[in-house]
mmCIF file of C-alpha atoms in Angstrom:
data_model
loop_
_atom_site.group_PDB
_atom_site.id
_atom_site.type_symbol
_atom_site.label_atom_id
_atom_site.label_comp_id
_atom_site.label_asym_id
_atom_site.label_seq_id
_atom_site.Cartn_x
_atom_site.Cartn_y
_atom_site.Cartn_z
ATOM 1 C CA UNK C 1 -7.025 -20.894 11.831
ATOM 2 C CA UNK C 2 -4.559 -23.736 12.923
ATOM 3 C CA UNK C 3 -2.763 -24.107 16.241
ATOM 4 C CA UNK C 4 -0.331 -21.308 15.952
ATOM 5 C CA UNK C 5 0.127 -18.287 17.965
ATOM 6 C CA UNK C 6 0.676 -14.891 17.320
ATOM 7 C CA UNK C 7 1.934 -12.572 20.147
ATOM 8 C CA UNK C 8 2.722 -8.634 19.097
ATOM 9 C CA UNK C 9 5.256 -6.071 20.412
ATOM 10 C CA UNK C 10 3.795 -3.081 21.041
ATOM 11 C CA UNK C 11 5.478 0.635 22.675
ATOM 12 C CA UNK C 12 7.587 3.486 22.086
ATOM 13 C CA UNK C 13 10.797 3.394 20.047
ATOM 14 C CA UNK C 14 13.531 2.363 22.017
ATOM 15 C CA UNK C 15 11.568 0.246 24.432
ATOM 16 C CA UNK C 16 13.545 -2.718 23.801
ATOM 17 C CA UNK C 17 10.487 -4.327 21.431
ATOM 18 C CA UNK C 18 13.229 -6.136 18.799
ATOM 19 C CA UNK C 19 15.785 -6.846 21.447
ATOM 20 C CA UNK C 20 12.842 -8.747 23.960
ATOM 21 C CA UNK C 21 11.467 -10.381 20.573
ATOM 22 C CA UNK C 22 14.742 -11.899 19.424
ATOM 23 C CA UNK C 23 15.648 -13.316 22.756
ATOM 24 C CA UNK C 24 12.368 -15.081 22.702
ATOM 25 C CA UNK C 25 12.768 -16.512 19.680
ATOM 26 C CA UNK C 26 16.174 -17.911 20.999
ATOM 27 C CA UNK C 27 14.506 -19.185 23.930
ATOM 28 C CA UNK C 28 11.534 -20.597 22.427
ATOM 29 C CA UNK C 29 13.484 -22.391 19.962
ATOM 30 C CA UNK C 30 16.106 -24.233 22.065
ATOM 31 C CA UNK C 31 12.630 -25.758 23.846
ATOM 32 C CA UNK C 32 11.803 -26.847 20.593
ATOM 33 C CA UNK C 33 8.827 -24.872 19.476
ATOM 34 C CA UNK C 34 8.693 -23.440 15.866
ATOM 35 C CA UNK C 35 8.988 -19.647 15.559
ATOM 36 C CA UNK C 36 8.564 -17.223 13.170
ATOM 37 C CA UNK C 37 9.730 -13.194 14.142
ATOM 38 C CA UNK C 38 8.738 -10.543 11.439
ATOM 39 C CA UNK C 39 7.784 -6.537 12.106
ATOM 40 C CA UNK C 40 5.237 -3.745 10.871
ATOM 41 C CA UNK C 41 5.949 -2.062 8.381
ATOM 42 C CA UNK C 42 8.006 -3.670 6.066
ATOM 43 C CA UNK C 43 7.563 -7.516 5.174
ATOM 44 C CA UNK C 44 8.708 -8.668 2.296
ATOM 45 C CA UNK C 45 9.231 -6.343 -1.394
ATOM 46 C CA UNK C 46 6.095 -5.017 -0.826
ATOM 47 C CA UNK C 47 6.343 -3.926 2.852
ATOM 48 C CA UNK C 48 9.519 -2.890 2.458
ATOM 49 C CA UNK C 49 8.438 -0.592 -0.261
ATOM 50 C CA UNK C 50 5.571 1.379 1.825
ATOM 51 C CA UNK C 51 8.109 1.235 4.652
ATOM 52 C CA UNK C 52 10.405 3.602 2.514
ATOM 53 C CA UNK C 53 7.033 5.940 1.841
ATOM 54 C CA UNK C 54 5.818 6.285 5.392
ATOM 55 C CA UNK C 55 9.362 6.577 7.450
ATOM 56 C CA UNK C 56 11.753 8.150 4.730
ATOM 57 C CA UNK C 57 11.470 12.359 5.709
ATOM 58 C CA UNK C 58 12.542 12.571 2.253
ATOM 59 C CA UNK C 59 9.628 12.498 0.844
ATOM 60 C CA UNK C 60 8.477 15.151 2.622
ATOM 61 C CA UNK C 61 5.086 15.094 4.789
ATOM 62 C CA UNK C 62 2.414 12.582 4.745
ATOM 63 C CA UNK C 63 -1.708 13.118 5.365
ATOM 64 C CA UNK C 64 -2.546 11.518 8.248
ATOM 65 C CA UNK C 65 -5.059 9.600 6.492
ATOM 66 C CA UNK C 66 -2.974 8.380 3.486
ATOM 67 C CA UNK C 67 -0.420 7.168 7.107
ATOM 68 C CA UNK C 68 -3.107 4.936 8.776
ATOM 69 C CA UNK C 69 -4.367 3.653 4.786
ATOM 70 C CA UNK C 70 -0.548 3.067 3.949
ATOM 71 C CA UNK C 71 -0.408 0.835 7.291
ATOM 72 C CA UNK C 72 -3.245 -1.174 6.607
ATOM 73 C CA UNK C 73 -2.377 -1.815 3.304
ATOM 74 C CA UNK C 74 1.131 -2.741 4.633
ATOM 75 C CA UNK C 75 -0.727 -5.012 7.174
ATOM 76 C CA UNK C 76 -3.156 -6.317 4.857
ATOM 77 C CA UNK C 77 -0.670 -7.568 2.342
ATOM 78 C CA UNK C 78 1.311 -8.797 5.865
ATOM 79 C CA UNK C 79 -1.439 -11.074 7.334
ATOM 80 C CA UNK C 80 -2.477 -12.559 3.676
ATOM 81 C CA UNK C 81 0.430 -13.571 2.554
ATOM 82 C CA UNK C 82 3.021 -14.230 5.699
ATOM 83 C CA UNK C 83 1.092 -14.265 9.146
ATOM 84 C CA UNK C 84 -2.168 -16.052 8.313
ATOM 85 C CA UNK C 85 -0.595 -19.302 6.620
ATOM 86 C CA UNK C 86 2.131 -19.570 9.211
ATOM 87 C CA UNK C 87 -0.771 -19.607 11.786
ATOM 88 C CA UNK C 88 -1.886 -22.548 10.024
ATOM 89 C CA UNK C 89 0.834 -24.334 9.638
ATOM 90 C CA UNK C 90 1.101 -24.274 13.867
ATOM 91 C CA UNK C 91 3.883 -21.528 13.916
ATOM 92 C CA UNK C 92 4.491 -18.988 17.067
ATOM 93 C CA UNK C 93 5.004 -15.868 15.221
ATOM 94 C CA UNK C 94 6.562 -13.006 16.676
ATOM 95 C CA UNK C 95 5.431 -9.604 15.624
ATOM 96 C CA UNK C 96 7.411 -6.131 16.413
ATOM 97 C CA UNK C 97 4.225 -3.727 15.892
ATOM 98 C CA UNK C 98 0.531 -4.738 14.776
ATOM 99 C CA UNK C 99 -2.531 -3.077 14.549
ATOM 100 C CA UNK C 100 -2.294 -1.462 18.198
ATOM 101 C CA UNK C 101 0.606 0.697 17.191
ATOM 102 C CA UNK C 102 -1.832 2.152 14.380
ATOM 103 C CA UNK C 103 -4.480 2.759 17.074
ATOM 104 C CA UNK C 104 -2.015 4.186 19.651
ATOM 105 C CA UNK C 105 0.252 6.382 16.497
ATOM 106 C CA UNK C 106 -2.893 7.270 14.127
ATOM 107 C CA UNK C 107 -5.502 7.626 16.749
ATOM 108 C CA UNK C 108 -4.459 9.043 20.124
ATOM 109 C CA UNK C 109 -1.243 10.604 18.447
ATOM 110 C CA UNK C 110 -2.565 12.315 15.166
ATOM 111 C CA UNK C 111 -6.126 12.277 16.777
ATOM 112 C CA UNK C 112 -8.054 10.517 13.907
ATOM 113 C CA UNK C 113 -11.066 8.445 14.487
ATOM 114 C CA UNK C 114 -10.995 5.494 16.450
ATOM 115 C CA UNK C 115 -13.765 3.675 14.967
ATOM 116 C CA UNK C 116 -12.753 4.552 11.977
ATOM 117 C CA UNK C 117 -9.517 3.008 11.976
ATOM 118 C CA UNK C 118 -10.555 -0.112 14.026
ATOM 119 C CA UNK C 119 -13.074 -0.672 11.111
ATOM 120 C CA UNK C 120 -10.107 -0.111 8.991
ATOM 121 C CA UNK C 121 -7.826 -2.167 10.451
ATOM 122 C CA UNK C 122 -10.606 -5.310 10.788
ATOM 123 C CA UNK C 123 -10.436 -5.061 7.010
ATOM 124 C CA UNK C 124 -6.903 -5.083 6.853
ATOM 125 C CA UNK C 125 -6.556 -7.861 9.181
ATOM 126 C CA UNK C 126 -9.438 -10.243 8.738
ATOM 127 C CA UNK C 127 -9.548 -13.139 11.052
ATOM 128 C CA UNK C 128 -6.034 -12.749 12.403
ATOM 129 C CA UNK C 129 -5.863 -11.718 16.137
ATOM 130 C CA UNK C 130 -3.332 -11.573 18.549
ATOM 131 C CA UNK C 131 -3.405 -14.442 21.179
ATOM 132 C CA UNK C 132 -0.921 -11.918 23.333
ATOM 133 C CA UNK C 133 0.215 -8.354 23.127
ATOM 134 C CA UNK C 134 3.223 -7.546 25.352
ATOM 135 C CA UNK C 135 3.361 -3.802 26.160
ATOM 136 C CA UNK C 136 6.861 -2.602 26.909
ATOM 137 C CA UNK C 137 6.466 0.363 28.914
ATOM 138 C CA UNK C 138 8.985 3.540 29.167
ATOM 139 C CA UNK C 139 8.567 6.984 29.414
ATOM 140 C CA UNK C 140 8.726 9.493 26.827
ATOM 141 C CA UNK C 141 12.044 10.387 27.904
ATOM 142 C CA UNK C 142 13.556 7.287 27.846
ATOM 143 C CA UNK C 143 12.681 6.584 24.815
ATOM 144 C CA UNK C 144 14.362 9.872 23.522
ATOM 145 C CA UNK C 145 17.528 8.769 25.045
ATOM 146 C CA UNK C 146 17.300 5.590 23.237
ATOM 147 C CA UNK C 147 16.805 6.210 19.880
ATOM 148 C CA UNK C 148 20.519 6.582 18.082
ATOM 149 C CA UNK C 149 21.411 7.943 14.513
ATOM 150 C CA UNK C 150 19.274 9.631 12.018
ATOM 151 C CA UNK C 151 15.577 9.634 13.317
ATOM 152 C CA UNK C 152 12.934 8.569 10.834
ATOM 153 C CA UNK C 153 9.887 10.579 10.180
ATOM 154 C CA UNK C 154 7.627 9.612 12.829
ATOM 155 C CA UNK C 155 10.336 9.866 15.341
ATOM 156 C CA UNK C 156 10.813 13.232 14.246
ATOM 157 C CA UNK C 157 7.329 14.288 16.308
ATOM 158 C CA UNK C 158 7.911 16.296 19.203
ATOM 159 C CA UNK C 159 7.587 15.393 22.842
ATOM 160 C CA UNK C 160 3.479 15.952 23.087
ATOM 161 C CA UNK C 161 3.175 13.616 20.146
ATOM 162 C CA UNK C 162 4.546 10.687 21.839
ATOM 163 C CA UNK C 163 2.950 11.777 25.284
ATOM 164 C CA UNK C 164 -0.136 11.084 23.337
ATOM 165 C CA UNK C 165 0.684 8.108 21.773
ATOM 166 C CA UNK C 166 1.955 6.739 25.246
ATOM 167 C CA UNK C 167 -1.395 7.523 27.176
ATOM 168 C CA UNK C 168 -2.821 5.583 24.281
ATOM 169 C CA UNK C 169 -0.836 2.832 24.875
ATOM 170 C CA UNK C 170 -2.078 3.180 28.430
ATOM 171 C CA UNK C 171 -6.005 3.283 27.096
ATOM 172 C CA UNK C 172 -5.477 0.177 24.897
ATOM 173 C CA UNK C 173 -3.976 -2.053 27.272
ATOM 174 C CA UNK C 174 -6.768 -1.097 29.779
ATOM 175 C CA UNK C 175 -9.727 -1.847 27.681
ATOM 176 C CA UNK C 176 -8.386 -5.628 26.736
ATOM 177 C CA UNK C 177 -6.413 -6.742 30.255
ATOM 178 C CA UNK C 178 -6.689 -10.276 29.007
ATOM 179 C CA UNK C 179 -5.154 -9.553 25.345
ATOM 180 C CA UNK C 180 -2.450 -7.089 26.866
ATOM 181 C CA UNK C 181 0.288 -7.392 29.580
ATOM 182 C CA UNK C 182 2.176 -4.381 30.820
ATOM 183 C CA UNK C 183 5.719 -4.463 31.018
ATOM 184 C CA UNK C 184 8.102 -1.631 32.777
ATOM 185 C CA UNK C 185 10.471 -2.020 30.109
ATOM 186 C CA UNK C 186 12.550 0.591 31.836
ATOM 187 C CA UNK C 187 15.159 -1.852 33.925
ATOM 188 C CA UNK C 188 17.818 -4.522 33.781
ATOM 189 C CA UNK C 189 17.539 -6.690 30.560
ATOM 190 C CA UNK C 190 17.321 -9.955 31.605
ATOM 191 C CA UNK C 191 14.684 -8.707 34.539
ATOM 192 C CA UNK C 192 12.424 -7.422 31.491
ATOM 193 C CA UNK C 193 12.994 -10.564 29.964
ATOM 194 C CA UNK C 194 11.910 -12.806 32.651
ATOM 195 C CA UNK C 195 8.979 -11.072 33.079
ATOM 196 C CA UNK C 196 8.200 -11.382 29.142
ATOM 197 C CA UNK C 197 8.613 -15.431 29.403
ATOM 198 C CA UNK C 198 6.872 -15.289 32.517
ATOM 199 C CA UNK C 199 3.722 -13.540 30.420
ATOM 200 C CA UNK C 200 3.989 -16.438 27.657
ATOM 201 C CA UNK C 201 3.771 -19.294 29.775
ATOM 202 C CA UNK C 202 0.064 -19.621 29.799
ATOM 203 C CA UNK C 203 0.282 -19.463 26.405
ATOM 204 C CA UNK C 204 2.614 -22.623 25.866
ATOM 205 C CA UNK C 205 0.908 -24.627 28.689
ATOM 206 C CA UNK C 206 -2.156 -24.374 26.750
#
């Protein structure tokens, strides 16, 4: 791997993951660092492709197996052909969702194997890891309140679902406290945001 960095956006819709990531990516660039900000599912013809299959209620429900092995073949063809050679070529790539969200959604919320899918998702991902996974943090309910217009598939899922996928959240961030920091997502915008640039720092100094 070269010098790059990859930090992931992890939480509940409506968190604020795409509105914190593009204000980084302002911020980092106007101090001169080279940035790259892409999302899960849905890079490129490919992504966009399973994106339609696993969000579009249209076509009707999904196997919670084919899900997860629709996501890892999303975030296979992801890391291969976008994240890993960015990484090399010394980028800071910003990522709205990774391989937590498939461990928080899959796992805790549709309650498959854990092991399983972390096996899964080491395939899928190969030597690409996260140098820093920001967690925005809201409640359930505010992230209901958030979400506008027609609601996807997965956001479909009723309250208990996303309780679930929450204390997930919760579970993950516990187990790696050096990978993961916890933000309450849940106030003023630029007070979220200062905390975010306040978690990168390290990062940049090193």
């Amino acid at each position: 791997m070269g010098k790059g960095l990859l930090i992931t956006f992890e939480g509940l819709d409506g968190c604020g993951k795409s509105l914190m990531m593009r204000k980084l990516g302002k911020w980092l660039r106007t101090r001169g660092c080279s940035v790259e900000t892409t999302c899960e599912p849905g890079w490129g013809e490919m992504g966009q492709s399973i994106r339609k299959l696993l969000l579009n209620s249209a076509f009707g429900s999904v196997d919670e197996r084919t899900e997860a092995l629709l996501y890892a073949a999303d975030r296979a063809n992801h890391c291969a052909a976008f994240i890993r050679p960015q990484l090399e070529a010394g980028k800071i790539i910003l990522c709205d969702r990774f391989f937590d969200s498939t461990l928080a959604y899959q796992g805790f919320g549709r309650g498959l194997d854990l092991d399983s899918l972390l096996a899964l998702q080491n395939f899928a991902i190969g030597s690409v890891r996260p140098d820093l996974t920001i967690f925005l943090r809201v409640p359930v309910e505010v992230s209901f309140s958030r979400i506008r217009g027609k609601k996807d598939r997965l956001e479909q899922e009723d309250k208990e679902f996303f309780e679930r996928v929450l204390a997930g959240y919760d579970k993950l961030a516990a187990r790696e406290p050096n990978r993961f920091r916890v933000i309450d997502s849940g106030g003023p915008i630029d007070q979220v945001f200062s905390t975010v640039v306040k978690a990168i720092l390290p990062l940049l100094k090193g």
